[in-house]
XYZ file of C-alpha atoms in Angstrom:
124
model
C 8.319 20.892 -52.693
C 7.454 17.333 -51.806
C 7.081 18.151 -48.101
C 5.119 21.075 -46.691
C 5.274 22.027 -43.018
C 2.348 24.022 -41.644
C 2.468 25.836 -38.323
C 0.028 27.940 -36.330
C 0.937 31.569 -36.954
C 3.939 33.869 -37.204
C 5.713 34.738 -33.977
C 7.529 37.977 -33.210
C 10.671 37.022 -35.168
C 8.633 35.846 -38.149
C 6.504 38.979 -38.099
C 9.609 41.152 -38.056
C 11.379 39.294 -40.890
C 8.323 38.330 -42.945
C 9.410 34.685 -43.187
C 7.940 31.639 -41.402
C 9.844 29.743 -38.721
C 12.957 31.877 -38.298
C 12.979 32.116 -34.475
C 13.803 29.375 -31.965
C 11.132 27.050 -33.364
C 12.528 27.684 -36.841
C 16.024 26.778 -35.726
C 14.692 23.488 -34.361
C 12.742 22.887 -37.576
C 15.906 23.577 -39.605
C 17.779 20.921 -37.601
C 14.918 18.460 -38.147
C 14.911 19.158 -41.890
C 18.682 18.696 -42.015
C 18.337 15.385 -40.090
C 16.007 14.296 -42.907
C 18.929 14.902 -45.312
C 17.109 17.885 -46.812
C 17.749 21.602 -47.029
C 15.189 24.198 -46.012
C 14.974 25.297 -49.652
C 13.654 21.820 -50.559
C 10.560 22.088 -48.366
C 7.728 24.612 -48.157
C 6.795 26.198 -44.845
C 3.547 28.024 -44.145
C 1.111 28.856 -41.370
C -2.601 28.454 -40.768
C -2.840 32.119 -39.790
C -1.268 34.899 -41.860
C -0.600 37.214 -38.929
C 0.474 37.016 -35.302
C -2.601 36.913 -33.039
C -1.901 39.533 -30.370
C -2.811 39.093 -26.718
C -4.321 42.528 -26.451
C -1.844 43.733 -23.827
C 0.318 46.767 -24.384
C 3.967 47.246 -23.540
C 5.463 50.476 -22.203
C 6.037 51.719 -25.766
C 2.373 51.172 -26.667
C 2.766 48.058 -28.824
C 0.806 44.876 -28.228
C 2.912 42.005 -26.951
C 2.586 38.240 -26.695
C 0.484 35.932 -28.787
C -2.375 33.464 -28.358
C -3.989 30.627 -30.271
C -6.119 31.935 -33.138
C -9.879 31.997 -32.832
C -12.078 29.825 -35.028
C -13.115 32.965 -36.933
C -9.506 33.983 -37.591
C -8.673 30.485 -38.800
C -11.748 30.373 -41.058
C -10.683 33.682 -42.593
C -7.126 32.463 -43.344
C -7.749 28.828 -44.324
C -8.459 29.649 -47.997
C -4.951 31.138 -48.239
C -3.118 28.064 -46.913
C -5.370 25.801 -48.993
C -4.431 27.815 -52.082
C -0.749 27.413 -51.206
C -1.264 23.648 -50.871
C -3.003 23.589 -54.264
C -0.097 25.435 -55.892
C 2.725 23.523 -54.159
C 1.082 20.071 -54.505
C 3.196 18.484 -51.736
C 3.175 14.722 -51.307
C 3.255 15.107 -47.524
C 1.798 17.771 -45.234
C 3.290 17.980 -41.756
C 1.053 19.770 -39.264
C 3.179 21.407 -36.573
C 0.868 21.500 -33.572
C -2.807 21.334 -32.687
C -3.819 24.552 -34.448
C -2.382 23.263 -37.730
C -4.098 19.882 -37.251
C -7.414 21.570 -36.433
C -7.113 23.909 -39.405
C -6.268 21.173 -41.891
C -8.432 18.327 -40.630
C -11.150 20.064 -38.608
C -11.251 20.969 -34.928
C -14.013 18.448 -34.251
C -11.943 15.519 -35.533
C -9.553 15.194 -32.564
C -10.237 16.081 -28.946
C -6.555 15.955 -28.037
C -3.284 16.257 -29.888
C -2.386 12.754 -28.717
C -5.235 11.346 -30.790
C -3.706 12.799 -33.980
C 0.009 12.516 -33.196
C 2.154 10.012 -35.021
C -0.487 8.816 -37.473
C -1.104 9.386 -41.176
C -4.311 11.224 -42.061
C -5.822 11.978 -45.439
C -6.194 15.620 -46.425
């Protein structure tokens, strides 16, 4: 794939189906990909984190619900996996979908706000 989109972590829908970006955010991403005159099969989609970071609260049935941004330790643990995917895919363009993806790819210390990174090209 020439373009690789990288998000934060799987959500509930993604966790259930085992595929990235299949919920509401995935539907929006699909429309964006289509507006680029591409099909989803022509791009690669991954996440910084390999699992959904749970809030630590429990629902009535005993399962944890909600999600939160990953910790620095969780990201450090998973970064070798997304880096390996990048090495295998060899995309020409990486698109970071949100601050967690930007921080994971370029370093949390590089940008204080998302606005400082948004809309600009950065070397990876």
